[in-house]
Amino acid sequence: MQAVLSVIAIIDTPTPERWVNQLITRLEARDRVQLTLVVQESDEQSAKSLASAPEPAGASMARVSDTVSTSGSTRWPGRLATKLLNEQIDKPLLSDDPWLRESMASAESTELLSARNCRPSLDAASIVLKLTRSPLPEDLWPPTSVPVWDAHVETLDARIEDALLQQEPLTWVHLWSHQRANDSREILTRRIASHALPRQSFSLTDLSRAAWFSLPSVIDARVNWLAQGCDPVSTEYTDSPPLAEHVIDPEVRAAHDRAETLQHHEYLPAAISGTRRLGLALSLWWYHSVERIRHRFWYEQWQLAFRNDGPDALFQPAPEIQSGDSLENSNQLNALANGSVGDFITIDSPDMTWWADPHLHRHGDDLYVFFEEKALDADNGHLLAARLTDDGRLEDIVNVLEGDQHLSYPFVFSDDNDTYMIPENASHRSVPLYKAQRFPDQWVKVQDVLSDVNLAASTVHFDGELWWMFTNGMSHPSVNARDELHLYHAQHVTGPWHAHPMNPVITGVDRARMAGSIIRDGRGLYRPSQFGARRYGYGINLHRIDRLDTQGYAETTVGRLLPEEGSQWLGCHSTSYLDGVTLVDRIVQRRRRS
């Protein structure tokens, strides 16, 4: 019989905030988690009932920056900075409220205790989750063998505002494990999770909503990994020794370094003076204004780009790397691990049109590329296919699929003598499977291999025994990005498909979303993923898959493809490799037609 993880969640009231309720619901759905709720509240009687009325919506945070305690914010520079953030920059698009208090609807298996009656449960717990904004009282600290997990929510709003004002490439939420040392009052702290969120919005409210609503996924995933017998730290951080400087964006490295100060509660929002805050707000407002003007005269175009290194020149079987050798310097991995977006040759595409999501497939003696086409002023994209010549020209372009919904990411593969395609069609809440009746332009739908799911960029791989599906979900709609990697496996491509017990196996927009097919090299398997820093589609990661089985998953980041500073390229987000040919899609800025 499988062991059950005993989890205690400390909440401040029977009507906790919405994000806490969502976390409770997630944990209660885990078969290998036994949840106990401890209410840290002065009124003992309120812990005996779940019928407390929720606060009205107006009692939740109306505007996030109003709650941030920043030095000098009560003087005119701070007040002006707040006015700029709230009235000129903050234009929220989302309305869901993570801070709204709601009554719990706990499962029958979940025990509810008051703080006075929880000591036996604390002593027997596997982990304690601190979900309150206030410090944990001395009488609620568990024994030295039990860690307390904490997301430092008391400083989260201030950290999000700082990330926006300083225009950091990503916003981050972190999860920390605190543990007593040798029955003393000393607390040892380590970071066990860092979850990246997109920094594409200028709205402080939307950024904060995304951060708070991502917390249930961040915490639930690590609790589940622990329940499956996998240490979250070793599962999360496998890029050791550290990546070379050219592999990881220096701003992202700096963000991780700053996170280390949070272990000791050294993060001080008050360190930013009102004058400094006003200067940052003015800089952000100016940048925002310039961006709006630029988009009136320029547009961003996705283009396909090509590189032909010849058969077996890239990802060819190679001997095992000897001790002291660097994987990043391997010639077989240079195009993606050490390359630049500018290293590819542009494939000409029509003006005011996007060509993106390339997928290569060999049919007979010809190499084909399938891709998305979308007119700049159109609501939906459709799928095309073309023969790719040795010098990077597209011939015999044909329409493949179109419909009343957006179609993208045409993943094409073969099984025996049949050719299949899985297009991205998340709006239909399904993962559809098509089969070629006549290659490349006639396809018939076989079935939905997964239904009632919101998944994107579905990519399959056959390891000789099982089919694997790598696919992407969202931690919450407010995040507005695919920040979760999910795995499924099946005996046959038509299913049935079974969810991996560690789902989501990877979280964060810096590496979760698929960027193309799994690549097989003489040393193993590599997964390309999107690097969502600075903007959507900024770069492509390359990860070596260290473990892939029905009980676990692990990978190590070994490279990153980024645009060179000062180049015309703004980023890239998908790649495909076959027989020495590598395709990417990349973004360039072009002038609008009058």
GROMACS .gro file of C-alpha atoms in nm, residues 197-540:
model
  344
  197LEU     CA    1   0.553   3.439  -1.472
  198PRO     CA    2   0.530   3.651  -1.788
  199ARG     CA    3   0.615   4.019  -1.759
  200GLN     CA    4   0.419   4.116  -2.070
  201SER     CA    5   0.165   4.341  -1.903
  202PHE     CA    6   0.202   4.697  -1.775
  203SER     CA    7  -0.088   4.638  -1.536
  204LEU     CA    8   0.024   4.596  -1.177
  205THR     CA    9  -0.318   4.456  -1.091
  206ASP     CA   10  -0.300   4.188  -1.362
  207LEU     CA   11   0.057   4.095  -1.266
  208SER     CA   12  -0.042   4.058  -0.902
  209ARG     CA   13  -0.350   3.855  -0.986
  210ALA     CA   14  -0.137   3.620  -1.197
  211ALA     CA   15   0.119   3.582  -0.918
  212TRP     CA   16  -0.136   3.505  -0.646
  213PHE     CA   17  -0.339   3.271  -0.866
  214SER     CA   18  -0.024   3.078  -0.966
  215LEU     CA   19   0.048   2.992  -0.601
  216PRO     CA   20  -0.198   2.697  -0.584
  217SER     CA   21  -0.020   2.529  -0.876
  218VAL     CA   22   0.328   2.607  -0.745
  219ILE     CA   23   0.256   2.467  -0.398
  220ASP     CA   24   0.034   2.178  -0.508
  221ALA     CA   25   0.291   2.055  -0.764
  222ARG     CA   26   0.570   2.038  -0.506
  223VAL     CA   27   0.348   1.871  -0.247
  224ASN     CA   28   0.255   1.613  -0.510
  225TRP     CA   29   0.619   1.555  -0.609
  226LEU     CA   30   0.701   1.490  -0.243
  227ALA     CA   31   0.401   1.256  -0.212
  228GLN     CA   32   0.535   1.065  -0.515
  229GLY     CA   33   0.868   1.018  -0.338
  230CYS     CA   34   1.061   1.289  -0.530
  231ASP     CA   35   1.243   1.565  -0.341
  232PRO     CA   36   1.124   1.898  -0.486
  233VAL     CA   37   1.474   2.048  -0.465
  234SER     CA   38   1.649   1.776  -0.665
  235THR     CA   39   1.355   1.764  -0.906
  236GLU     CA   40   1.354   2.141  -0.954
  237TYR     CA   41   1.723   2.223  -0.972
  238THR     CA   42   1.921   1.979  -1.187
  239ASP     CA   43   2.136   2.230  -1.379
  240SER     CA   44   2.449   2.163  -1.174
  241PRO     CA   45   2.724   2.251  -1.240
  242PRO     CA   46   2.581   2.597  -1.320
  243LEU     CA   47   2.508   2.684  -1.679
  244ALA     CA   48   2.770   2.876  -1.869
  245GLU     CA   49   2.717   3.253  -1.877
  246HIS     CA   50   2.614   3.248  -2.245
  247VAL     CA   51   2.345   2.988  -2.175
  248ILE     CA   52   2.128   3.176  -1.926
  249ASP     CA   53   2.006   3.532  -1.959
  250PRO     CA   54   2.205   3.743  -1.708
  251GLU     CA   55   1.890   3.922  -1.595
  252VAL     CA   56   1.731   3.589  -1.506
  253ARG     CA   57   2.043   3.487  -1.317
  254ALA     CA   58   2.021   3.818  -1.129
  255ALA     CA   59   1.658   3.747  -1.042
  256HIS     CA   60   1.760   3.414  -0.890
  257ASP     CA   61   2.039   3.582  -0.698
  258ARG     CA   62   1.796   3.839  -0.555
  259ALA     CA   63   1.568   3.555  -0.449
  260GLU     CA   64   1.838   3.435  -0.212
  261THR     CA   65   1.786   3.743   0.004
  262LEU     CA   66   1.430   3.629   0.070
  263GLN     CA   67   1.552   3.327   0.263
  264HIS     CA   68   1.642   3.553   0.553
  265HIS     CA   69   1.351   3.797   0.516
  266GLU     CA   70   1.598   4.061   0.400
  267TYR     CA   71   1.369   4.187   0.123
  268LEU     CA   72   1.284   4.546   0.220
  269PRO     CA   73   1.030   4.732   0.005
  270ALA     CA   74   1.109   5.038   0.220
  271ALA     CA   75   1.455   5.050   0.062
  272ILE     CA   76   1.299   5.221  -0.241
  273SER     CA   77   1.249   5.588  -0.162
  274GLY     CA   78   0.952   5.783  -0.290
  275THR     CA   79   1.177   5.981  -0.524
  276ARG     CA   80   1.333   5.665  -0.665
  277ARG     CA   81   0.989   5.507  -0.702
  278LEU     CA   82   0.866   5.811  -0.891
  279GLY     CA   83   1.165   5.797  -1.125
  280LEU     CA   84   1.099   5.431  -1.201
  281ALA     CA   85   0.728   5.498  -1.254
  282LEU     CA   86   0.806   5.783  -1.497
  283SER     CA   87   1.049   5.560  -1.687
  284LEU     CA   88   0.786   5.286  -1.710
  285TRP     CA   89   0.518   5.532  -1.819
  286TRP     CA   90   0.750   5.670  -2.090
  287TYR     CA   91   0.837   5.322  -2.215
  288HIS     CA   92   0.468   5.227  -2.218
  289SER     CA   93   0.380   5.542  -2.415
  290VAL     CA   94   0.655   5.482  -2.672
  291GLU     CA   95   0.540   5.122  -2.716
  292ARG     CA   96   0.185   5.232  -2.789
  293ILE     CA   97   0.306   5.484  -3.048
  294ARG     CA   98   0.541   5.228  -3.205
  295HIS     CA   99   0.260   4.978  -3.255
  296ARG     CA  100   0.070   5.237  -3.458
  297PHE     CA  101   0.345   5.253  -3.721
  298TRP     CA  102   0.521   4.919  -3.689
  299TYR     CA  103   0.411   4.559  -3.651
  300GLU     CA  104   0.584   4.241  -3.538
  301GLN     CA  105   0.604   3.965  -3.795
  302TRP     CA  106   0.675   3.599  -3.728
  303GLN     CA  107   0.896   3.455  -4.002
  304LEU     CA  108   1.043   3.111  -4.071
  305ALA     CA  109   1.421   3.082  -4.082
  306PHE     CA  110   1.640   2.799  -4.208
  307ARG     CA  111   1.977   2.639  -4.147
  308ASN     CA  112   2.118   2.336  -4.333
  309ASP     CA  113   2.428   2.184  -4.177
  310GLY     CA  114   2.407   1.872  -4.394
  311PRO     CA  115   2.303   1.519  -4.300
  312ASP     CA  116   2.430   1.405  -3.961
  313ALA     CA  117   2.598   1.741  -3.892
  314LEU     CA  118   2.363   1.821  -3.603
  315PHE     CA  119   2.248   1.586  -3.329
  316GLN     CA  120   2.443   1.296  -3.479
  317PRO     CA  121   2.532   1.003  -3.254
  318ALA     CA  122   2.839   1.099  -3.056
  319PRO     CA  123   3.054   0.928  -2.793
  320GLU     CA  124   2.973   0.988  -2.429
  321ILE     CA  125   3.120   1.311  -2.296
  322GLN     CA  126   3.433   1.245  -2.097
  323SER     CA  127   3.497   1.393  -1.755
  324GLY     CA  128   3.586   1.759  -1.787
  325ASP     CA  129   3.429   1.800  -2.131
  326SER     CA  130   3.149   2.051  -2.174
  327LEU     CA  131   2.819   1.949  -2.331
  328GLU     CA  132   2.761   2.311  -2.425
  329ASN     CA  133   3.070   2.306  -2.650
  330SER     CA  134   2.962   1.995  -2.842
  331ASN     CA  135   2.956   2.061  -3.218
  332GLN     CA  136   2.642   1.851  -3.246
  333LEU     CA  137   2.445   2.095  -3.027
  334ASN     CA  138   2.579   2.429  -3.144
  335ALA     CA  139   2.278   2.544  -3.350
  336LEU     CA  140   2.043   2.542  -3.051
  337ALA     CA  141   2.266   2.519  -2.745
  338ASN     CA  142   2.520   2.786  -2.838
  339GLY     CA  143   2.370   2.960  -3.139
  340SER     CA  144   2.201   3.292  -3.200
  341VAL     CA  145   1.870   3.375  -3.364
  342GLY     CA  146   2.068   3.562  -3.630
  343ASP     CA  147   2.248   3.244  -3.743
  344PHE     CA  148   1.956   3.137  -3.965
  345ILE     CA  149   1.851   3.236  -4.320
  346THR     CA  150   1.508   3.398  -4.353
  347ILE     CA  151   1.244   3.225  -4.565
  348ASP     CA  152   1.051   3.498  -4.746
  349SER     CA  153   0.689   3.534  -4.636
  350PRO     CA  154   0.403   3.769  -4.739
  351ASP     CA  155   0.375   4.112  -4.577
  352MET     CA  156   0.132   4.155  -4.288
  353THR     CA  157   0.132   3.778  -4.239
  354TRP     CA  158   0.269   3.549  -3.971
  355TRP     CA  159   0.440   3.221  -4.048
  356ALA     CA  160   0.518   3.032  -3.729
  357ASP     CA  161   0.537   2.693  -3.551
  358PRO     CA  162   0.740   2.499  -3.811
  359HIS     CA  163   0.739   2.117  -3.800
  360LEU     CA  164   0.953   1.911  -4.039
  361HIS     CA  165   0.847   1.572  -4.175
  362ARG     CA  166   1.009   1.352  -4.440
  363HIS     CA  167   0.775   1.187  -4.689
  364GLY     CA  168   0.954   0.965  -4.936
  365ASP     CA  169   1.250   1.159  -5.072
  366ASP     CA  170   1.101   1.502  -4.992
  367LEU     CA  171   1.131   1.712  -4.678
  368TYR     CA  172   0.811   1.895  -4.588
  369VAL     CA  173   0.746   2.174  -4.342
  370PHE     CA  174   0.407   2.227  -4.177
  371PHE     CA  175   0.340   2.566  -4.021
  372GLU     CA  176   0.080   2.817  -3.910
  373GLU     CA  177  -0.024   3.109  -4.128
  374LYS     CA  178  -0.213   3.403  -3.985
  375ALA     CA  179  -0.294   3.736  -4.145
  376LEU     CA  180  -0.213   4.021  -3.907
  377ASP     CA  181  -0.574   4.147  -3.904
  378ALA     CA  182  -0.733   3.798  -3.887
  379ASP     CA  183  -0.877   3.646  -3.572
  380ASN     CA  184  -0.767   3.289  -3.644
  381GLY     CA  185  -0.474   3.113  -3.803
  382HIS     CA  186  -0.478   2.809  -4.031
  383LEU     CA  187  -0.223   2.543  -4.129
  384LEU     CA  188  -0.010   2.516  -4.443
  385ALA     CA  189   0.243   2.267  -4.575
  386ALA     CA  190   0.521   2.300  -4.834
  387ARG     CA  191   0.820   2.111  -4.973
  388LEU     CA  192   1.146   2.248  -4.838
  389THR     CA  193   1.439   2.257  -5.078
  390ASP     CA  194   1.802   2.209  -4.979
  391ASP     CA  195   1.862   2.584  -5.009
  392GLY     CA  196   1.564   2.681  -4.793
  393ARG     CA  197   1.291   2.760  -5.047
  394LEU     CA  198   0.927   2.660  -5.000
  395GLU     CA  199   0.763   2.494  -5.301
  396ASP     CA  200   0.409   2.371  -5.365
  397ILE     CA  201   0.253   2.548  -5.065
  398VAL     CA  202  -0.088   2.395  -4.988
  399ASN     CA  203  -0.361   2.456  -4.734
  400VAL     CA  204  -0.382   2.176  -4.476
  401LEU     CA  205  -0.646   2.266  -4.217
  402GLU     CA  206  -0.866   2.562  -4.147
  403GLY     CA  207  -1.181   2.621  -3.950
  404ASP     CA  208  -1.379   2.860  -3.734
  405GLN     CA  209  -1.123   2.833  -3.451
  406HIS     CA  210  -0.757   2.925  -3.429
  407LEU     CA  211  -0.521   2.647  -3.541
  408SER     CA  212  -0.147   2.636  -3.479
  409TYR     CA  213   0.144   2.407  -3.387
  410PRO     CA  214   0.085   2.131  -3.650
  411PHE     CA  215   0.279   1.841  -3.498
  412VAL     CA  216   0.322   1.576  -3.773
  413PHE     CA  217   0.459   1.227  -3.712
  414SER     CA  218   0.440   0.868  -3.842
  415ASP     CA  219   0.336   0.539  -3.685
  416ASP     CA  220   0.400   0.233  -3.902
  417ASN     CA  221   0.270   0.330  -4.246
  418ASP     CA  222   0.033   0.603  -4.129
  419THR     CA  223   0.103   0.975  -4.096
  420TYR     CA  224  -0.071   1.167  -3.820
  421MET     CA  225  -0.104   1.527  -3.713
  422ILE     CA  226  -0.195   1.683  -3.377
  423PRO     CA  227  -0.278   2.052  -3.432
  424GLU     CA  228  -0.318   2.292  -3.144
  425ASN     CA  229  -0.685   2.360  -3.090
  426ALA     CA  230  -0.710   2.449  -2.722
  427SER     CA  231  -1.025   2.656  -2.771
  428HIS     CA  232  -1.216   2.331  -2.835
  429ARG     CA  233  -1.085   2.190  -2.503
  430SER     CA  234  -0.949   1.879  -2.669
  431VAL     CA  235  -0.636   1.726  -2.821
  432PRO     CA  236  -0.743   1.607  -3.169
  433LEU     CA  237  -0.567   1.343  -3.377
  434TYR     CA  238  -0.580   1.359  -3.760
  435LYS     CA  239  -0.461   1.105  -4.017
  436ALA     CA  240  -0.346   1.182  -4.371
  437GLN     CA  241  -0.578   1.051  -4.641
  438ARG     CA  242  -0.359   1.214  -4.904
  439PHE     CA  243  -0.030   1.363  -4.795
  440PRO     CA  244   0.019   1.653  -4.741
  441ASP     CA  245  -0.315   1.827  -4.800
  442GLN     CA  246  -0.601   1.592  -4.709
  443TRP     CA  247  -0.655   1.498  -4.346
  444VAL     CA  248  -0.940   1.331  -4.161
  445LYS     CA  249  -1.001   1.353  -3.790
  446VAL     CA  250  -0.958   1.017  -3.616
  447GLN     CA  251  -1.063   1.112  -3.264
  448ASP     CA  252  -0.996   1.337  -2.968
  449VAL     CA  253  -0.723   1.156  -2.777
  450LEU     CA  254  -0.788   1.383  -2.475
  451SER     CA  255  -1.117   1.562  -2.405
  452ASP     CA  256  -1.233   1.833  -2.168
  453VAL     CA  257  -0.879   1.966  -2.130
  454ASN     CA  258  -0.724   2.306  -2.191
  455LEU     CA  259  -0.389   2.195  -2.337
  456ALA     CA  260  -0.162   2.336  -2.606
  457ALA     CA  261   0.156   2.256  -2.800
  458SER     CA  262   0.094   1.881  -2.773
  459THR     CA  263   0.404   1.688  -2.884
  460VAL     CA  264   0.434   1.309  -2.898
  461HIS     CA  265   0.740   1.086  -2.882
  462PHE     CA  266   0.777   0.705  -2.907
  463ASP     CA  267   1.055   0.557  -2.694
  464GLY     CA  268   1.029   0.205  -2.837
  465GLU     CA  269   0.780   0.086  -2.578
  466LEU     CA  270   0.546   0.373  -2.490
  467TRP     CA  271   0.409   0.680  -2.660
  468TRP     CA  272   0.468   0.997  -2.460
  469MET     CA  273   0.274   1.322  -2.493
  470PHE     CA  274   0.433   1.646  -2.374
  471THR     CA  275   0.165   1.915  -2.352
  472ASN     CA  276   0.104   2.247  -2.178
  473GLY     CA  277  -0.160   2.382  -1.945
  474MET     CA  278  -0.208   2.700  -1.742
  475SER     CA  279  -0.176   2.728  -1.367
  476HIS     CA  280  -0.470   2.971  -1.387
  477PRO     CA  281  -0.642   3.168  -1.667
  478SER     CA  282  -0.521   3.491  -1.505
  479VAL     CA  283  -0.162   3.389  -1.581
  480ASN     CA  284  -0.255   3.403  -1.951
  481ALA     CA  285   0.042   3.183  -2.046
  482ARG     CA  286   0.123   2.814  -2.069
  483ASP     CA  287   0.327   2.775  -1.751
  484GLU     CA  288   0.275   2.403  -1.683
  485LEU     CA  289   0.423   2.099  -1.859
  486HIS     CA  290   0.211   1.784  -1.837
  487LEU     CA  291   0.302   1.432  -1.942
  488TYR     CA  292   0.077   1.149  -2.065
  489HIS     CA  293   0.167   0.801  -2.185
  490ALA     CA  294  -0.008   0.532  -2.391
  491GLN     CA  295   0.057   0.194  -2.552
  492HIS     CA  296  -0.088   0.318  -2.881
  493VAL     CA  297  -0.105   0.664  -3.031
  494THR     CA  298  -0.486   0.644  -3.032
  495GLY     CA  299  -0.483   0.585  -2.656
  496PRO     CA  300  -0.603   0.548  -2.397
  497TRP     CA  301  -0.366   0.813  -2.262
  498HIS     CA  302  -0.278   0.811  -1.892
  499ALA     CA  303  -0.174   1.118  -1.694
  500HIS     CA  304   0.168   1.111  -1.529
  501PRO     CA  305   0.139   1.101  -1.147
  502MET     CA  306   0.380   1.398  -1.111
  503ASN     CA  307   0.179   1.634  -1.332
  504PRO     CA  308   0.265   1.913  -1.375
  505VAL     CA  309   0.622   1.789  -1.410
  506ILE     CA  310   0.765   2.138  -1.487
  507THR     CA  311   0.625   2.481  -1.403
  508GLY     CA  312   0.715   2.837  -1.510
  509VAL     CA  313   0.704   3.034  -1.836
  510ASP     CA  314   1.084   3.027  -1.850
  511ARG     CA  315   1.086   2.659  -1.954
  512ALA     CA  316   0.750   2.477  -1.941
  513ARG     CA  317   0.601   2.535  -2.288
  514MET     CA  318   0.705   2.304  -2.572
  515ALA     CA  319   0.898   2.457  -2.862
  516GLY     CA  320   0.912   2.158  -3.096
  517SER     CA  321   0.977   1.787  -3.130
  518ILE     CA  322   1.179   1.578  -2.888
  519ILE     CA  323   1.527   1.542  -3.041
  520ARG     CA  324   1.715   1.213  -3.020
  521ASP     CA  325   2.094   1.232  -2.998
  522GLY     CA  326   2.355   0.966  -2.945
  523ARG     CA  327   2.368   1.070  -2.580
  524GLY     CA  328   1.994   1.072  -2.518
  525LEU     CA  329   1.682   1.284  -2.563
  526TYR     CA  330   1.651   1.661  -2.567
  527ARG     CA  331   1.340   1.873  -2.517
  528PRO     CA  332   1.315   2.222  -2.670
  529SER     CA  333   1.103   2.466  -2.473
  530GLN     CA  334   1.006   2.830  -2.492
  531PHE     CA  335   1.198   3.084  -2.287
  532GLY     CA  336   0.928   3.337  -2.201
  533ALA     CA  337   1.144   3.612  -2.051
  534ARG     CA  338   1.111   3.979  -2.152
  535ARG     CA  339   0.828   3.895  -2.393
  536TYR     CA  340   0.636   3.604  -2.541
  537GLY     CA  341   0.862   3.420  -2.783
  538TYR     CA  342   1.193   3.559  -2.662
  539GLY     CA  343   1.404   3.243  -2.689
  540ILE     CA  344   1.430   2.864  -2.699
   0.00000   0.00000   0.00000
